[in-house]
Short mmCIF file of C-alpha atoms and ligand atoms in Angstrom, two decimals:
data_model
loop_
_atom_site.label_atom_id
_atom_site.label_comp_id
_atom_site.label_asym_id
_atom_site.label_seq_id
_atom_site.Cartn_x
_atom_site.Cartn_y
_atom_site.Cartn_z
CA MET P 28 0.00 0.00 0.00
CA LYS P 29 1.22 3.52 -0.74
CA SER P 30 2.36 5.82 2.02
CA ALA P 31 0.25 8.87 2.88
CA PHE P 32 2.84 10.97 1.05
CA TRP P 33 2.35 9.17 -2.25
CA GLN P 34 -1.40 9.16 -1.82
CA LEU P 35 -1.32 12.91 -1.40
CA ALA P 36 1.02 13.19 -4.41
CA ASP P 37 -1.54 11.24 -6.45
CA LEU P 38 -4.18 13.73 -5.51
CA LEU P 39 -2.09 16.82 -6.15
CA PHE P 40 -0.17 15.58 -9.19
CA PRO P 41 -2.39 13.13 -11.01
CA SER P 42 0.08 12.99 -13.92
CA ARG P 43 2.39 10.88 -11.75
CA CYS P 44 2.09 7.17 -12.64
CA ALA P 45 -0.02 5.51 -9.93
CA LEU P 46 2.04 2.31 -10.14
CA CYS P 47 5.74 3.26 -10.57
CA GLY P 48 5.54 6.92 -9.51
CA MET P 49 7.12 8.23 -12.72
CA ALA P 50 6.32 11.92 -13.08
CA ASP P 51 4.89 13.66 -16.13
CA HIS P 52 4.07 10.54 -18.08
CA ALA P 53 1.99 11.12 -21.18
CA VAL P 54 -1.65 11.13 -20.11
CA SER P 55 -3.50 8.94 -22.55
CA ASP P 56 -7.17 8.39 -23.25
CA GLY P 57 -9.44 8.78 -20.23
CA GLY P 58 -6.86 10.56 -18.05
CA ASN P 59 -4.97 7.33 -17.57
CA ALA P 60 -3.24 7.06 -14.21
CA TYR P 61 -0.46 4.79 -15.50
CA CYS P 62 2.63 5.34 -17.65
CA PRO P 63 3.02 3.39 -20.94
CA ASP P 64 5.46 0.86 -19.38
CA CYS P 65 3.05 0.11 -16.52
CA ILE P 66 0.09 -0.14 -18.90
CA GLU P 67 2.00 -2.83 -20.76
CA LYS P 68 2.53 -4.73 -17.50
CA LEU P 69 -1.15 -4.31 -16.60
CA THR P 70 -2.36 -5.70 -19.92
CA PRO P 71 -0.49 -8.92 -20.64
CA VAL P 72 -1.30 -11.03 -23.69
CA PRO P 73 -4.65 -12.73 -22.99
CA ARG P 74 -4.32 -16.41 -22.13
CA ASN P 75 -6.78 -19.24 -22.56
CA ARG P 76 -9.41 -18.75 -19.85
CA CYS P 77 -12.18 -20.83 -18.38
CA GLN P 78 -15.44 -19.79 -20.07
CA ARG P 79 -17.26 -20.13 -16.79
CA CYS P 80 -15.02 -18.39 -14.22
CA ALA P 81 -12.18 -16.70 -16.20
CA ALA P 82 -9.38 -18.62 -14.41
CA GLU P 83 -6.34 -19.18 -16.63
CA ILE P 84 -6.26 -22.72 -18.00
CA GLY P 85 -3.84 -24.67 -20.22
CA PRO P 86 -3.56 -23.49 -23.83
CA TYR P 87 -5.49 -26.45 -25.23
CA ALA P 88 -7.79 -27.17 -22.30
CA SER P 89 -11.53 -27.00 -22.85
CA SER P 90 -13.68 -25.36 -20.21
CA LYS P 91 -17.26 -25.93 -21.34
CA GLU P 92 -18.01 -27.72 -18.07
CA GLY P 93 -15.79 -25.35 -16.07
CA CYS P 94 -12.22 -25.79 -14.82
CA VAL P 95 -10.61 -27.21 -11.69
CA GLN P 96 -11.33 -23.88 -9.94
CA CYS P 97 -15.08 -23.79 -10.56
CA ARG P 98 -16.32 -27.24 -11.62
CA LYS P 99 -17.75 -28.16 -8.22
CA ARG P 100 -19.52 -24.84 -7.74
CA THR P 101 -22.98 -23.68 -8.66
CA LEU P 102 -22.39 -20.35 -10.36
CA ARG P 103 -25.53 -18.47 -11.40
CA PHE P 104 -23.84 -16.09 -13.85
CA ASN P 105 -23.31 -16.99 -17.50
CA SER P 106 -19.70 -15.88 -18.05
CA VAL P 107 -16.85 -13.80 -16.62
CA VAL P 108 -14.61 -11.23 -18.31
CA CYS P 109 -11.48 -9.99 -16.51
CA LEU P 110 -8.46 -7.84 -17.25
CA GLY P 111 -6.05 -10.45 -15.85
CA MET P 112 -5.18 -12.73 -13.00
CA TYR P 113 -4.67 -11.21 -9.54
CA ASP P 114 -0.87 -11.21 -9.41
CA GLY P 115 2.18 -9.09 -10.30
CA ALA P 116 1.57 -5.54 -11.51
CA LEU P 117 -2.22 -5.88 -11.59
CA GLN P 118 -2.39 -7.00 -7.96
CA LYS P 119 -0.12 -4.13 -6.90
CA ALA P 120 -2.08 -1.56 -8.92
CA LEU P 121 -5.43 -2.82 -7.67
CA LEU P 122 -4.42 -2.70 -4.02
CA ALA P 123 -3.03 0.82 -4.38
CA ALA P 124 -6.11 2.00 -6.33
CA LYS P 125 -8.50 0.56 -3.75
CA TRP P 126 -6.93 2.51 -0.89
CA SER P 127 -6.11 5.69 -2.80
CA PHE P 128 -7.72 9.00 -1.82
CA SER P 129 -8.45 9.54 -5.48
CA ALA P 130 -10.69 7.37 -7.66
CA VAL P 131 -8.57 8.15 -10.76
CA PRO P 132 -6.39 4.99 -10.65
CA MET P 133 -9.49 2.75 -10.20
CA ARG P 134 -11.19 4.53 -13.09
CA SER P 135 -8.10 3.96 -15.23
CA LEU P 136 -8.16 0.24 -14.46
CA GLY P 137 -11.83 0.22 -15.53
CA ALA P 138 -10.83 1.97 -18.76
CA LEU P 139 -8.15 -0.68 -19.41
CA LEU P 140 -10.71 -3.44 -18.84
CA ALA P 141 -13.12 -1.79 -21.31
CA THR P 142 -10.39 -1.36 -23.92
CA MET P 143 -8.71 -4.75 -23.58
CA ARG P 144 -11.95 -6.74 -23.45
CA ALA P 145 -13.95 -4.55 -25.85
CA ALA P 146 -14.84 -7.40 -28.21
CA GLU P 147 -16.24 -9.64 -25.48
CA LEU P 148 -18.09 -6.77 -23.79
CA HIS P 149 -19.64 -5.39 -26.98
CA ASP P 150 -20.56 -8.84 -28.22
CA LYS P 151 -23.14 -9.48 -25.51
CA ALA P 152 -25.04 -6.17 -25.99
CA PHE P 153 -25.87 -5.58 -22.33
CA ASP P 154 -28.93 -3.55 -21.33
CA ARG P 155 -27.71 -2.49 -17.90
CA ILE P 156 -24.52 -2.44 -15.81
CA VAL P 157 -24.90 -3.15 -12.10
CA PRO P 158 -22.07 -2.86 -9.55
CA ILE P 159 -21.94 -5.03 -6.42
CA PRO P 160 -22.82 -2.77 -3.46
CA GLN P 161 -20.26 -2.38 -0.70
CA HIS P 162 -20.39 -4.13 2.61
CA TRP P 163 -21.32 -1.60 5.29
CA ARG P 164 -17.97 -2.05 7.00
CA GLN P 165 -16.15 -1.24 3.76
CA ARG P 166 -18.18 1.95 3.44
CA LEU P 167 -16.75 3.10 6.76
CA VAL P 168 -13.09 2.74 5.75
CA ARG P 169 -12.99 3.43 2.02
CA ASN P 170 -13.33 6.64 0.06
CA PHE P 171 -15.37 4.98 -2.70
CA ASN P 172 -16.78 1.67 -3.86
CA PRO P 173 -14.24 0.23 -6.36
CA ALA P 174 -17.00 -1.80 -8.09
CA ALA P 175 -19.08 1.35 -8.68
CA ILE P 176 -16.10 3.27 -10.14
CA VAL P 177 -15.26 0.42 -12.56
CA ALA P 178 -18.95 0.00 -13.47
CA ALA P 179 -19.32 3.72 -14.22
CA GLU P 180 -16.24 3.66 -16.45
CA LEU P 181 -17.46 0.60 -18.36
CA ALA P 182 -20.90 2.19 -18.72
CA THR P 183 -19.42 5.38 -20.21
CA ARG P 184 -17.23 3.48 -22.65
CA LEU P 185 -19.86 0.94 -23.71
CA ASN P 186 -22.63 3.55 -23.71
CA ILE P 187 -24.86 1.51 -21.38
CA ASN P 188 -26.82 2.72 -18.37
CA CYS P 189 -25.03 2.14 -15.02
CA ASP P 190 -27.48 1.41 -12.21
CA VAL P 191 -25.91 1.78 -8.77
CA HIS P 192 -29.20 1.46 -6.89
CA LEU P 193 -30.60 -1.76 -8.32
CA LEU P 194 -28.80 -4.09 -5.94
CA LYS P 195 -28.86 -3.44 -2.21
CA ARG P 196 -27.50 -5.33 0.74
CA ILE P 197 -30.24 -6.59 3.01
CA SER P 198 -28.38 -8.65 5.56
CA ARG P 199 -25.16 -8.19 7.41
CA THR P 200 -22.85 -10.78 5.94
CA ARG P 201 -19.45 -11.22 7.46
CA PRO P 202 -16.66 -9.85 5.22
CA GLN P 203 -15.88 -12.64 2.75
CA LYS P 204 -12.20 -12.67 3.71
CA ARG P 205 -13.06 -13.72 7.24
CA VAL P 206 -14.93 -16.89 6.33
CA SER P 207 -13.60 -20.06 4.73
CA VAL P 208 -13.98 -20.48 0.99
CA LYS P 209 -16.63 -23.18 1.49
CA GLN P 210 -18.69 -20.94 3.75
CA ARG P 211 -18.62 -17.99 1.36
CA PHE P 212 -21.61 -19.20 -0.67
CA GLU P 213 -23.68 -19.72 2.49
CA ASN P 214 -22.52 -16.36 3.85
CA GLN P 215 -23.82 -14.58 0.73
CA ALA P 216 -27.18 -16.38 0.54
CA GLY P 217 -29.98 -13.86 1.02
CA SER P 218 -27.55 -10.95 1.36
CA LEU P 219 -28.69 -9.01 -1.73
CA ALA P 220 -32.03 -7.83 -3.11
CA ALA P 221 -33.22 -6.00 -6.23
CA THR P 222 -34.67 -2.58 -5.36
CA TYR P 223 -37.08 -2.33 -8.32
CA PRO P 224 -37.18 -5.86 -9.77
CA HIS P 225 -40.01 -5.24 -12.29
CA THR P 226 -37.78 -2.97 -14.41
CA ILE P 227 -35.24 -5.62 -15.42
CA ARG P 228 -37.50 -8.26 -16.99
CA GLY P 229 -35.86 -9.72 -20.10
CA GLU P 230 -32.66 -7.66 -19.69
CA ARG P 231 -29.09 -8.78 -20.25
CA ILE P 232 -27.18 -7.53 -17.22
CA LEU P 233 -23.47 -7.02 -16.65
CA ILE P 234 -22.58 -7.39 -12.97
CA VAL P 235 -19.36 -5.56 -12.03
CA ASP P 236 -17.00 -6.11 -9.10
CA ASP P 237 -13.31 -5.33 -8.54
CA VAL P 238 -12.21 -8.98 -8.14
CA LEU P 239 -13.75 -12.44 -8.37
CA THR P 240 -12.48 -15.14 -5.99
CA THR P 241 -14.94 -17.96 -5.32
CA GLY P 242 -17.65 -16.19 -7.31
CA ALA P 243 -20.05 -16.38 -4.33
CA THR P 244 -20.98 -12.68 -4.29
CA CYS P 245 -21.48 -12.33 -8.06
CA SER P 246 -23.38 -15.63 -8.12
CA GLU P 247 -25.76 -14.37 -5.44
CA ALA P 248 -26.27 -11.14 -7.43
CA ALA P 249 -27.02 -13.14 -10.59
CA LYS P 250 -29.46 -15.35 -8.66
CA VAL P 251 -31.38 -12.31 -7.39
CA LEU P 252 -31.43 -10.57 -10.79
CA LYS P 253 -32.49 -13.71 -12.66
CA ALA P 254 -35.25 -14.35 -10.11
CA ALA P 255 -36.46 -10.80 -10.89
CA GLY P 256 -36.67 -11.73 -14.57
CA ALA P 257 -33.25 -10.82 -16.04
CA LYS P 258 -32.62 -12.84 -19.21
CA SER P 259 -28.88 -13.28 -18.56
CA CYS P 260 -26.19 -12.11 -16.16
CA SER P 261 -22.52 -11.86 -17.06
CA VAL P 262 -19.72 -10.63 -14.83
CA ALA P 263 -16.85 -8.19 -15.45
CA VAL P 264 -14.05 -7.85 -12.90
CA LEU P 265 -10.59 -6.33 -12.96
CA ALA P 266 -8.89 -9.48 -11.67
CA ARG P 267 -9.53 -13.14 -11.09
CA VAL P 268 -8.19 -14.32 -7.71
CA LEU P 269 -7.44 -18.02 -7.56
CA ASP P 270 -8.40 -19.76 -4.34
CA HIS P 271 -6.20 -22.73 -3.70
CA SER P 272 -8.71 -24.66 -1.66
CA ALA P 273 -10.76 -25.36 -4.81
ZN1 ZN H 321 4.48 3.56 -14.35
ZN1 ZN H 322 -13.55 -22.19 -14.21
#
């Protein structure tokens, strides 16, 4: 995590690269927070991914029935798009962006996701983009909801309506990190509700979060939205976190 000094520098001098700190880098499309070298690190060549959960799989592996990470799980969403796996530069950038005073780095990561995965995102012709709402404890300690920032950026770039009020939290789940991977699906059950369910009948919805680990939260969101009549629910996240207890 960045020191308070660097966080303040980000706020005062947004042209400084949010990952390596290089000053006066060329600001590209969308007020990008990262220098060209860091953008290259943040957007590696896409690998073969599981169609169901976006985990990286072998170059010739098929994933129609899911991969070793997701095969045993009931996932209610139809597919997942991500910028990359949660490691290296992307992990570092995501952590720094999440705890930054400024939402600019998070917005830039959203812009990279929209650009790098444009074909997959345009292909599905979504009707609405819906971010996962924050846990109440996260609201107390963070300056913004990363999922809402990424969702807004995707919405602008794909020209789709972003709906931050559709999903709301209705029960106090424990933070996902504090429960075992197996308990995460139970922990999320009944935690979300659709605020105005009648408006989404027949819609193709893109659910947005910052990361996807077990998929429990996004699966619960898809379950709620499909029960309200959504035709399909796909997921877009910045990074796919592998859980090794799969
Ligand atoms: Zn840089
Ligand atoms: Zn999978």
